[in-house]
Backbone as JSON Lines, residues from 0, in Angstrom:
{"i":0,"aa":"X","n":[150.59,71.27,73.64],"ca":[150.77,72.35,72.72],"c":[150.46,73.64,73.47]}
{"i":1,"aa":"X","n":[151.33,74.64,73.32],"ca":[151.13,75.9,74.04],"c":[151.49,77.06,73.15]}
{"i":2,"aa":"X","n":[150.68,78.12,73.25],"ca":[150.95,79.35,72.52],"c":[150.74,80.53,73.45]}
{"i":3,"aa":"X","n":[151.69,81.47,73.47],"ca":[151.62,82.64,74.32],"c":[152.02,83.86,73.51]}
{"i":4,"aa":"X","n":[151.3,84.96,73.71],"ca":[151.65,86.2,73.03],"c":[151.43,87.37,73.98]}
{"i":5,"aa":"X","n":[152.39,88.28,74.05],"ca":[152.28,89.51,74.83],"c":[152.33,90.67,73.84]}
{"i":6,"aa":"X","n":[151.31,91.51,73.88],"ca":[151.26,92.67,73.0],"c":[151.37,93.91,73.87]}
{"i":7,"aa":"X","n":[152.42,94.68,73.67],"ca":[152.63,95.89,74.46],"c":[153.98,95.86,75.13]}
{"i":8,"aa":"X","n":[154.16,96.73,76.1],"ca":[155.41,96.82,76.84],"c":[155.35,95.86,78.03]}
{"i":9,"aa":"X","n":[156.29,94.92,78.16],"ca":[156.22,93.93,79.24],"c":[156.33,94.53,80.63]}
{"i":10,"aa":"X","n":[156.85,95.74,80.76],"ca":[156.99,96.35,82.08],"c":[155.95,97.42,82.36]}
{"i":11,"aa":"X","n":[155.06,97.7,81.4],"ca":[154.12,98.8,81.6],"c":[152.69,98.4,81.25]}
{"i":12,"aa":"X","n":[152.35,98.49,79.98],"ca":[150.97,98.31,79.55],"c":[150.91,97.28,78.43]}
{"i":13,"aa":"X","n":[149.92,96.39,78.49],"ca":[149.8,95.41,77.43],"c":[148.76,94.36,77.72]}
{"i":14,"aa":"X","n":[148.67,93.39,76.79],"ca":[147.72,92.28,76.88],"c":[148.47,90.98,76.64]}
{"i":15,"aa":"X","n":[148.17,89.97,77.44],"ca":[148.76,88.64,77.32],"c":[147.65,87.66,76.94]}
{"i":16,"aa":"X","n":[147.91,86.8,75.97],"ca":[147.01,85.7,75.62],"c":[147.82,84.42,75.75]}
{"i":17,"aa":"X","n":[147.31,83.47,76.54],"ca":[148.02,82.22,76.79],"c":[147.04,81.06,76.59]}
{"i":18,"aa":"X","n":[147.39,80.11,75.71],"ca":[146.53,78.97,75.41],"c":[147.36,77.69,75.53]}
{"i":19,"aa":"X","n":[146.81,76.7,76.22],"ca":[147.48,75.41,76.38],"c":[146.46,74.31,76.08]}
{"i":20,"aa":"X","n":[146.9,73.29,75.32],"ca":[146.06,72.13,75.03],"c":[146.92,70.88,75.23]}
{"i":21,"aa":"X","n":[146.49,70.02,76.15],"ca":[147.24,68.8,76.44],"c":[146.57,67.65,75.69]}
{"i":22,"aa":"X","n":[147.34,66.93,74.88],"ca":[146.82,65.86,74.05],"c":[146.26,64.69,74.82]}
{"i":23,"aa":"X","n":[145.49,63.85,74.13],"ca":[144.8,62.73,74.76],"c":[145.72,61.64,75.29]}
{"i":24,"aa":"X","n":[146.93,61.54,74.8],"ca":[147.82,60.44,75.2],"c":[148.85,60.85,76.24]}
{"i":25,"aa":"X","n":[148.8,62.08,76.71],"ca":[149.75,62.54,77.73],"c":[149.29,62.06,79.1]}
{"i":26,"aa":"X","n":[150.24,61.62,79.94],"ca":[149.9,61.12,81.27],"c":[150.78,61.82,82.3]}
{"i":27,"aa":"X","n":[150.14,62.45,83.31],"ca":[150.82,63.04,84.45],"c":[149.84,63.01,85.62]}
{"i":28,"aa":"X","n":[149.76,61.89,86.35],"ca":[148.76,61.76,87.42],"c":[149.0,62.72,88.59]}
{"i":29,"aa":"X","n":[150.18,63.31,88.69],"ca":[150.48,64.19,89.81],"c":[150.01,65.62,89.64]}
{"i":30,"aa":"X","n":[149.57,66.02,88.43],"ca":[149.18,67.4,88.21],"c":[147.97,67.44,87.28]}
{"i":31,"aa":"X","n":[146.79,67.72,87.86],"ca":[145.56,67.74,87.06],"c":[145.58,68.85,86.02]}
{"i":32,"aa":"X","n":[146.38,69.89,86.24],"ca":[146.46,70.99,85.29],"c":[147.11,70.62,83.97]}
{"i":33,"aa":"X","n":[147.85,69.51,83.92],"ca":[148.49,69.07,82.69],"c":[148.15,67.6,82.39]}
{"i":34,"aa":"X","n":[146.92,67.2,82.69],"ca":[146.53,65.84,82.37],"c":[145.89,65.79,80.99]}
{"i":35,"aa":"X","n":[145.77,64.62,80.42],"ca":[145.23,64.45,79.07],"c":[143.85,65.09,78.95]}
{"i":36,"aa":"X","n":[143.62,65.77,77.82],"ca":[142.33,66.38,77.56],"c":[142.1,67.71,78.24]}
{"i":37,"aa":"X","n":[143.16,68.35,78.72],"ca":[143.03,69.64,79.4],"c":[143.26,70.78,78.41]}
{"i":38,"aa":"X","n":[142.37,71.77,78.46],"ca":[142.52,72.98,77.66],"c":[142.45,74.17,78.6]}
{"i":39,"aa":"X","n":[143.35,75.13,78.4],"ca":[143.44,76.3,79.27],"c":[143.61,77.54,78.4]}
{"i":40,"aa":"X","n":[142.75,78.53,78.58],"ca":[142.85,79.8,77.86],"c":[142.82,80.92,78.88]}
{"i":41,"aa":"X","n":[143.79,81.84,78.81],"ca":[143.87,82.95,79.75],"c":[144.2,84.23,78.99]}
{"i":42,"aa":"X","n":[143.47,85.3,79.31],"ca":[143.75,86.62,78.75],"c":[143.94,87.57,79.91]}
{"i":43,"aa":"X","n":[145.08,88.28,79.91],"ca":[145.4,89.21,80.99],"c":[145.79,90.55,80.39]}
{"i":44,"aa":"X","n":[145.5,91.59,81.12],"ca":[145.88,92.93,80.7],"c":[146.43,93.71,81.88]}
{"i":45,"aa":"X","n":[147.29,94.66,81.59],"ca":[147.89,95.48,82.64],"c":[148.12,96.87,82.09]}
{"i":46,"aa":"X","n":[147.88,97.88,82.92],"ca":[148.13,99.26,82.52],"c":[148.84,99.99,83.64]}
{"i":47,"aa":"X","n":[149.9,100.67,83.3],"ca":[150.61,101.48,84.29],"c":[149.82,102.77,84.48]}
{"i":48,"aa":"X","n":[149.48,103.08,85.74],"ca":[148.71,104.26,86.06],"c":[149.64,105.42,86.41]}
{"i":49,"aa":"X","n":[150.66,105.14,87.22],"ca":[151.7,106.11,87.56],"c":[153.03,105.37,87.49]}
{"i":50,"aa":"X","n":[154.12,106.03,87.83],"ca":[155.42,105.36,87.82],"c":[155.46,104.19,88.79]}
{"i":51,"aa":"X","n":[154.7,104.26,89.89],"ca":[154.76,103.21,90.91],"c":[153.56,102.26,90.87]}
{"i":52,"aa":"X","n":[152.43,102.67,90.29],"ca":[151.2,101.88,90.35],"c":[150.8,101.34,88.99]}
{"i":53,"aa":"X","n":[150.32,100.09,88.98],"ca":[149.7,99.52,87.78],"c":[148.45,98.75,88.2]}
{"i":54,"aa":"X","n":[147.49,98.7,87.28],"ca":[146.24,97.97,87.49],"c":[146.12,96.91,86.4]}
{"i":55,"aa":"X","n":[145.55,95.78,86.75],"ca":[145.41,94.72,85.76],"c":[144.19,93.87,85.99]}
{"i":56,"aa":"X","n":[143.95,93.0,85.04],"ca":[142.85,92.06,85.14],"c":[143.14,90.81,84.33]}
{"i":57,"aa":"X","n":[142.5,89.72,84.72],"ca":[142.69,88.43,84.05],"c":[141.36,87.71,83.96]}
{"i":58,"aa":"X","n":[141.12,87.07,82.83],"ca":[139.99,86.14,82.69],"c":[140.56,84.83,82.16]}
{"i":59,"aa":"X","n":[140.0,83.74,82.6],"ca":[140.52,82.44,82.15],"c":[139.44,81.38,82.15]}
{"i":60,"aa":"X","n":[139.69,80.36,81.37],"ca":[138.77,79.22,81.3],"c":[139.61,77.95,81.16]}
{"i":61,"aa":"X","n":[139.33,76.98,82.02],"ca":[140.01,75.69,81.96],"c":[138.95,74.61,81.77]}
{"i":62,"aa":"X","n":[139.28,73.61,80.98],"ca":[138.4,72.48,80.75],"c":[139.21,71.21,80.99]}
{"i":63,"aa":"X","n":[138.73,70.36,81.88],"ca":[139.37,69.08,82.2],"c":[138.44,67.97,81.71]}
{"i":64,"aa":"X","n":[138.58,67.6,80.45],"ca":[137.67,66.65,79.84],"c":[137.64,65.32,80.58]}
{"i":65,"aa":"X","n":[138.78,64.8,81.0],"ca":[138.83,63.51,81.68],"c":[138.11,63.53,83.02]}
{"i":66,"aa":"X","n":[138.04,64.69,83.66],"ca":[137.38,64.81,84.96],"c":[135.94,65.3,84.83]}
{"i":67,"aa":"X","n":[135.55,65.73,83.63],"ca":[134.22,66.3,83.45],"c":[134.07,67.6,84.21]}
{"i":68,"aa":"X","n":[135.13,68.42,84.23],"ca":[135.12,69.64,85.04],"c":[135.52,70.85,84.2]}
{"i":69,"aa":"X","n":[134.99,72.01,84.59],"ca":[135.37,73.27,83.97],"c":[135.58,74.3,85.07]}
{"i":70,"aa":"X","n":[136.46,75.25,84.82],"ca":[136.72,76.32,85.77],"c":[136.83,77.63,84.99]}
{"i":71,"aa":"X","n":[136.13,78.66,85.46],"ca":[136.25,80.0,84.9],"c":[136.71,80.92,86.0]}
{"i":72,"aa":"X","n":[137.66,81.79,85.69],"ca":[138.18,82.73,86.68],"c":[138.21,84.13,86.1]}
{"i":73,"aa":"X","n":[138.05,85.1,86.97],"ca":[138.25,86.5,86.6],"c":[138.8,87.21,87.83]}
{"i":74,"aa":"X","n":[139.73,88.12,87.61],"ca":[140.33,88.81,88.75],"c":[140.8,90.2,88.34]}
{"i":75,"aa":"X","n":[140.92,91.06,89.33],"ca":[141.49,92.39,89.19],"c":[142.66,92.48,90.16]}
{"i":76,"aa":"X","n":[143.71,93.21,89.76],"ca":[144.84,93.35,90.66],"c":[145.4,94.76,90.6]}
{"i":77,"aa":"X","n":[146.01,95.14,91.72],"ca":[146.7,96.42,91.83],"c":[148.11,96.13,92.32]}
{"i":78,"aa":"X","n":[149.1,96.77,91.7],"ca":[150.5,96.54,92.05],"c":[151.19,97.87,92.32]}
{"i":79,"aa":"X","n":[151.95,97.9,93.41],"ca":[152.78,99.06,93.73],"c":[154.24,98.59,93.7]}
{"i":80,"aa":"X","n":[155.05,99.21,92.85],"ca":[156.45,98.82,92.71],"c":[157.35,100.0,93.09]}
{"i":81,"aa":"X","n":[158.41,99.67,93.81],"ca":[159.42,100.66,94.21],"c":[160.78,99.98,94.07]}
{"i":82,"aa":"X","n":[161.48,100.27,93.0],"ca":[162.77,99.6,92.74],"c":[162.55,98.12,92.51]}
{"i":83,"aa":"X","n":[163.29,97.26,93.26],"ca":[163.13,95.81,93.1],"c":[162.1,95.24,94.08]}
{"i":84,"aa":"X","n":[161.35,96.11,94.74],"ca":[160.3,95.68,95.66],"c":[158.93,95.93,95.05]}
{"i":85,"aa":"X","n":[158.02,94.96,95.26],"ca":[156.72,95.06,94.64],"c":[155.68,94.41,95.55]}
{"i":86,"aa":"X","n":[154.56,95.11,95.78],"ca":[153.44,94.56,96.53],"c":[152.25,94.45,95.59]}
{"i":87,"aa":"X","n":[151.55,93.31,95.59],"ca":[150.42,93.08,94.69],"c":[149.25,92.52,95.48]}
{"i":88,"aa":"X","n":[148.06,93.08,95.24],"ca":[146.81,92.54,95.77],"c":[145.98,92.1,94.57]}
{"i":89,"aa":"X","n":[145.58,90.83,94.58],"ca":[144.81,90.23,93.49],"c":[143.51,89.7,94.1]}
{"i":90,"aa":"X","n":[142.36,90.16,93.6],"ca":[141.05,89.72,94.1],"c":[140.23,89.24,92.92]}
{"i":91,"aa":"X","n":[139.59,88.08,93.06],"ca":[138.84,87.56,91.93],"c":[137.7,86.64,92.32]}
{"i":92,"aa":"X","n":[137.03,86.13,91.29],"ca":[135.93,85.2,91.44],"c":[136.25,83.96,90.61]}
{"i":93,"aa":"X","n":[135.98,82.78,91.17],"ca":[136.22,81.53,90.47],"c":[134.92,80.72,90.45]}
{"i":94,"aa":"X","n":[134.49,80.33,89.25],"ca":[133.32,79.47,89.08],"c":[133.81,78.1,88.64]}
{"i":95,"aa":"X","n":[133.41,77.06,89.37],"ca":[133.79,75.69,89.03],"c":[132.53,74.88,88.75]}
{"i":96,"aa":"X","n":[132.58,74.1,87.68],"ca":[131.47,73.22,87.32],"c":[132.03,71.83,87.09]}
{"i":97,"aa":"X","n":[131.46,70.88,87.81],"ca":[131.88,69.49,87.66],"c":[130.66,68.67,87.29]}
{"i":98,"aa":"X","n":[130.75,67.96,86.19],"ca":[129.66,67.08,85.75],"c":[130.29,65.76,85.34]}
{"i":99,"aa":"X","n":[130.23,64.8,86.23],"ca":[130.85,63.5,85.98],"c":[129.95,62.4,86.53]}
{"i":100,"aa":"X","n":[129.67,61.44,85.71],"ca":[128.78,60.34,86.09],"c":[127.47,60.92,86.63]}
{"i":101,"aa":"X","n":[127.17,60.67,87.9],"ca":[125.93,61.18,88.5],"c":[126.17,62.42,89.35]}
{"i":102,"aa":"X","n":[127.38,62.95,89.34],"ca":[127.72,64.12,90.16],"c":[127.65,65.38,89.3]}
{"i":103,"aa":"X","n":[126.96,66.38,89.81],"ca":[126.9,67.68,89.16],"c":[127.02,68.75,90.24]}
{"i":104,"aa":"X","n":[128.11,69.51,90.21],"ca":[128.36,70.53,91.23],"c":[128.66,71.86,90.58]}
{"i":105,"aa":"X","n":[128.16,72.93,91.17],"ca":[128.51,74.3,90.79],"c":[128.96,75.01,92.04]}
{"i":106,"aa":"X","n":[130.15,75.6,92.0],"ca":[130.71,76.31,93.15],"c":[131.25,77.65,92.67]}
{"i":107,"aa":"X","n":[130.91,78.72,93.39],"ca":[131.47,80.04,93.14],"c":[132.25,80.45,94.37]}
{"i":108,"aa":"X","n":[133.49,80.9,94.16],"ca":[134.37,81.26,95.28],"c":[135.01,82.61,95.06]}
{"i":109,"aa":"X","n":[135.29,83.3,96.14],"ca":[136.06,84.54,96.13],"c":[137.52,84.17,96.37]}
{"i":110,"aa":"X","n":[138.42,84.68,95.54],"ca":[139.84,84.4,95.72],"c":[140.57,85.71,95.98]}
{"i":111,"aa":"X","n":[141.6,85.64,96.8],"ca":[142.44,86.83,97.03],"c":[143.85,86.38,97.37]}
{"i":112,"aa":"X","n":[144.8,87.22,96.94],"ca":[146.21,86.93,97.21],"c":[146.94,88.25,97.39]}
{"i":113,"aa":"X","n":[147.66,88.37,98.49],"ca":[148.51,89.52,98.76],"c":[149.94,89.01,98.73]}
{"i":114,"aa":"X","n":[150.77,89.6,97.88],"ca":[152.16,89.16,97.79],"c":[153.1,90.35,97.86]}
{"i":115,"aa":"X","n":[154.29,90.08,98.41],"ca":[155.33,91.09,98.51],"c":[156.62,90.48,97.97]}
{"i":116,"aa":"X","n":[157.21,91.13,96.97],"ca":[158.42,90.63,96.35],"c":[159.56,91.61,96.59]}
{"i":117,"aa":"X","n":[160.69,91.08,97.01],"ca":[161.91,91.87,97.18],"c":[163.04,91.08,96.53]}
{"i":118,"aa":"X","n":[163.57,91.61,95.43],"ca":[164.61,90.9,94.7],"c":[164.05,89.61,94.12]}
{"i":119,"aa":"X","n":[164.66,88.47,94.46],"ca":[164.22,87.18,93.94],"c":[163.26,86.45,94.88]}
{"i":120,"aa":"X","n":[163.03,87.01,96.07],"ca":[162.18,86.35,97.06],"c":[160.78,86.98,97.08]}
{"i":121,"aa":"X","n":[159.77,86.13,97.29],"ca":[158.38,86.57,97.38],"c":[157.73,85.9,98.58]}
{"i":122,"aa":"X","n":[156.95,86.67,99.33],"ca":[156.14,86.14,100.42],"c":[154.68,86.41,100.06]}
{"i":123,"aa":"X","n":[153.78,85.48,100.41],"ca":[152.39,85.67,100.04],"c":[151.43,85.07,101.06]}
{"i":124,"aa":"X","n":[150.21,85.6,101.03],"ca":[149.07,85.09,101.8],"c":[147.94,84.97,100.81]}
{"i":125,"aa":"X","n":[147.24,83.81,100.78],"ca":[146.12,83.68,99.86],"c":[144.91,83.06,100.56]}
{"i":126,"aa":"X","n":[143.73,83.4,100.07],"ca":[142.47,82.93,100.66],"c":[141.53,82.55,99.53]}
{"i":127,"aa":"X","n":[140.84,81.42,99.69],"ca":[139.76,81.02,98.8],"c":[138.53,80.82,99.69]}
{"i":128,"aa":"X","n":[137.5,81.64,99.49],"ca":[136.29,81.57,100.31],"c":[135.1,81.25,99.43]}
{"i":129,"aa":"X","n":[134.45,80.09,99.62],"ca":[133.27,79.76,98.82],"c":[132.15,80.74,99.1]}
{"i":130,"aa":"X","n":[131.49,81.19,98.02],"ca":[130.34,82.08,98.15],"c":[129.04,81.3,98.01]}
{"i":131,"aa":"X","n":[129.06,80.27,97.14],"ca":[127.87,79.44,96.97],"c":[128.32,78.04,96.57]}
{"i":132,"aa":"X","n":[127.61,77.06,97.07],"ca":[127.9,75.66,96.73],"c":[126.68,74.82,97.06]}
{"i":133,"aa":"X","n":[126.54,73.7,96.39],"ca":[125.42,72.8,96.64],"c":[125.51,72.23,98.06]}
{"i":134,"aa":"X","n":[126.73,71.9,98.49],"ca":[126.96,71.37,99.84],"c":[128.13,72.14,100.43]}
{"i":135,"aa":"X","n":[128.13,72.34,101.75],"ca":[129.18,73.11,102.41],"c":[130.55,72.46,102.28]}
{"i":136,"aa":"X","n":[130.59,71.11,102.21],"ca":[131.87,70.42,102.13],"c":[132.39,70.28,100.71]}
{"i":137,"aa":"X","n":[131.64,70.77,99.71],"ca":[132.04,70.66,98.32],"c":[133.35,71.39,98.06]}
{"i":138,"aa":"X","n":[133.44,72.62,98.51],"ca":[134.64,73.44,98.32],"c":[134.89,74.17,99.65]}
{"i":139,"aa":"X","n":[135.72,73.6,100.52],"ca":[135.97,74.25,101.8],"c":[136.8,75.52,101.64]}
{"i":140,"aa":"X","n":[136.67,76.41,102.6],"ca":[137.5,77.61,102.63],"c":[138.95,77.19,102.79]}
{"i":141,"aa":"X","n":[139.85,77.89,102.1],"ca":[141.28,77.56,102.14],"c":[142.07,78.82,102.43]}
{"i":142,"aa":"X","n":[143.0,78.73,103.38],"ca":[143.85,79.86,103.76],"c":[145.3,79.41,103.63]}
{"i":143,"aa":"X","n":[146.13,80.23,102.99],"ca":[147.51,79.82,102.76],"c":[148.51,80.93,103.03]}
{"i":144,"aa":"X","n":[149.72,80.51,103.32],"ca":[150.85,81.42,103.49],"c":[152.06,80.72,102.91]}
{"i":145,"aa":"X","n":[152.95,81.49,102.3],"ca":[154.11,80.84,101.7],"c":[155.15,81.82,101.23]}
{"i":146,"aa":"X","n":[156.19,81.26,100.65],"ca":[157.29,82.04,100.11],"c":[157.83,81.32,98.89]}
{"i":147,"aa":"X","n":[158.4,82.07,97.99],"ca":[159.05,81.47,96.82],"c":[160.33,82.23,96.52]}
{"i":148,"aa":"X","n":[161.21,81.57,95.78],"ca":[162.5,82.16,95.42],"c":[162.77,81.85,93.95]}
{"i":149,"aa":"X","n":[163.12,82.88,93.2],"ca":[163.41,82.7,91.77],"c":[164.8,82.1,91.61]}
{"i":150,"aa":"X","n":[164.86,80.88,91.09],"ca":[166.12,80.2,90.87],"c":[166.74,80.57,89.52]}
{"i":151,"aa":"X","n":[165.9,80.95,88.59],"ca":[166.32,81.31,87.24],"c":[165.11,81.78,86.48]}
{"i":152,"aa":"X","n":[165.29,82.08,85.23],"ca":[164.18,82.57,84.41],"c":[163.09,81.5,84.3]}
{"i":153,"aa":"X","n":[161.92,81.78,84.88],"ca":[160.79,80.86,84.82],"c":[160.86,79.69,85.77]}
{"i":154,"aa":"X","n":[161.85,79.63,86.68],"ca":[161.99,78.53,87.62],"c":[161.98,79.09,89.04]}
{"i":155,"aa":"X","n":[161.01,78.63,89.84],"ca":[160.87,79.08,91.22],"c":[160.79,77.89,92.16]}
{"i":156,"aa":"X","n":[161.35,78.04,93.34],"ca":[161.16,77.07,94.41],"c":[160.15,77.69,95.37]}
{"i":157,"aa":"X","n":[159.14,76.92,95.76],"ca":[158.08,77.46,96.61],"c":[157.85,76.56,97.81]}
{"i":158,"aa":"X","n":[157.61,77.19,98.95],"ca":[157.22,76.49,100.17],"c":[155.95,77.17,100.65]}
{"i":159,"aa":"X","n":[154.88,76.4,100.81],"ca":[153.6,76.97,101.22],"c":[152.89,76.03,102.17]}
{"i":160,"aa":"X","n":[152.05,76.6,103.0],"ca":[151.2,75.82,103.89],"c":[149.78,76.35,103.75]}
{"i":161,"aa":"X","n":[148.83,75.48,103.49],"ca":[147.44,75.87,103.34],"c":[146.58,75.07,104.32]}
{"i":162,"aa":"X","n":[145.6,75.75,104.86],"ca":[144.67,75.14,105.8],"c":[143.29,75.18,105.17]}
{"i":163,"aa":"X","n":[142.6,74.03,105.16],"ca":[141.24,73.95,104.64],"c":[140.3,73.79,105.83]}
{"i":164,"aa":"X","n":[139.28,74.64,105.88],"ca":[138.32,74.59,106.98],"c":[136.99,74.07,106.48]}
{"i":165,"aa":"X","n":[136.52,72.99,107.1],"ca":[135.17,72.49,106.84],"c":[134.38,72.67,108.11]}
{"i":166,"aa":"X","n":[133.13,72.25,108.12],"ca":[132.29,72.44,109.3],"c":[132.83,71.75,110.54]}
{"i":167,"aa":"X","n":[133.41,70.56,110.39],"ca":[133.81,69.8,111.56],"c":[135.3,69.51,111.62]}
{"i":168,"aa":"X","n":[136.08,70.02,110.66],"ca":[137.47,69.62,110.59],"c":[138.32,70.73,109.97]}
{"i":169,"aa":"X","n":[139.5,70.88,110.48],"ca":[140.49,71.76,109.86],"c":[141.69,70.91,109.5]}
{"i":170,"aa":"X","n":[142.07,70.92,108.24],"ca":[143.19,70.1,107.78],"c":[144.23,70.99,107.13]}
{"i":171,"aa":"X","n":[145.51,70.7,107.38],"ca":[146.6,71.46,106.79],"c":[147.22,70.74,105.62]}
{"i":172,"aa":"X","n":[147.58,71.49,104.59],"ca":[148.26,70.94,103.42],"c":[149.57,71.69,103.28]}
{"i":173,"aa":"X","n":[150.67,70.98,103.17],"ca":[151.96,71.64,103.0],"c":[152.58,71.21,101.71]}
């Protein structure tokens, strides 16, 4: 079940509220974001400052009942648009709490993403840097680079490569 509402002008100033609740009998082992018992609430706002600049912010909360995990995020972003070209810098904080069986973890991470869009194509660089964790290997630093292409309204093809750095190992995810 999903509900979304945008109040304001979609190209200038407004507030977005997005809520998703995945029922107990839904099964999708390939995507934890849409597994049974998942609830996601996100509130975002954006304000146009000048013709080319806008500032925004987002807060969100996800609950993964089956995993015994919760995630809270908050971020601020600045966007500069010139015609069909747009550059966006998004910086935020992510708090993750996992409580399952005998495991209890709290991790706070700094997130950032720089993206450049021209027409239907977007290139991006993103970083997730843990600020605090019970163990260093709990949430390794992650660095990514990628591109996406808009195939249609709400449909994108994406190619990305991310590298996770731990104390003794660097692993790539594509």
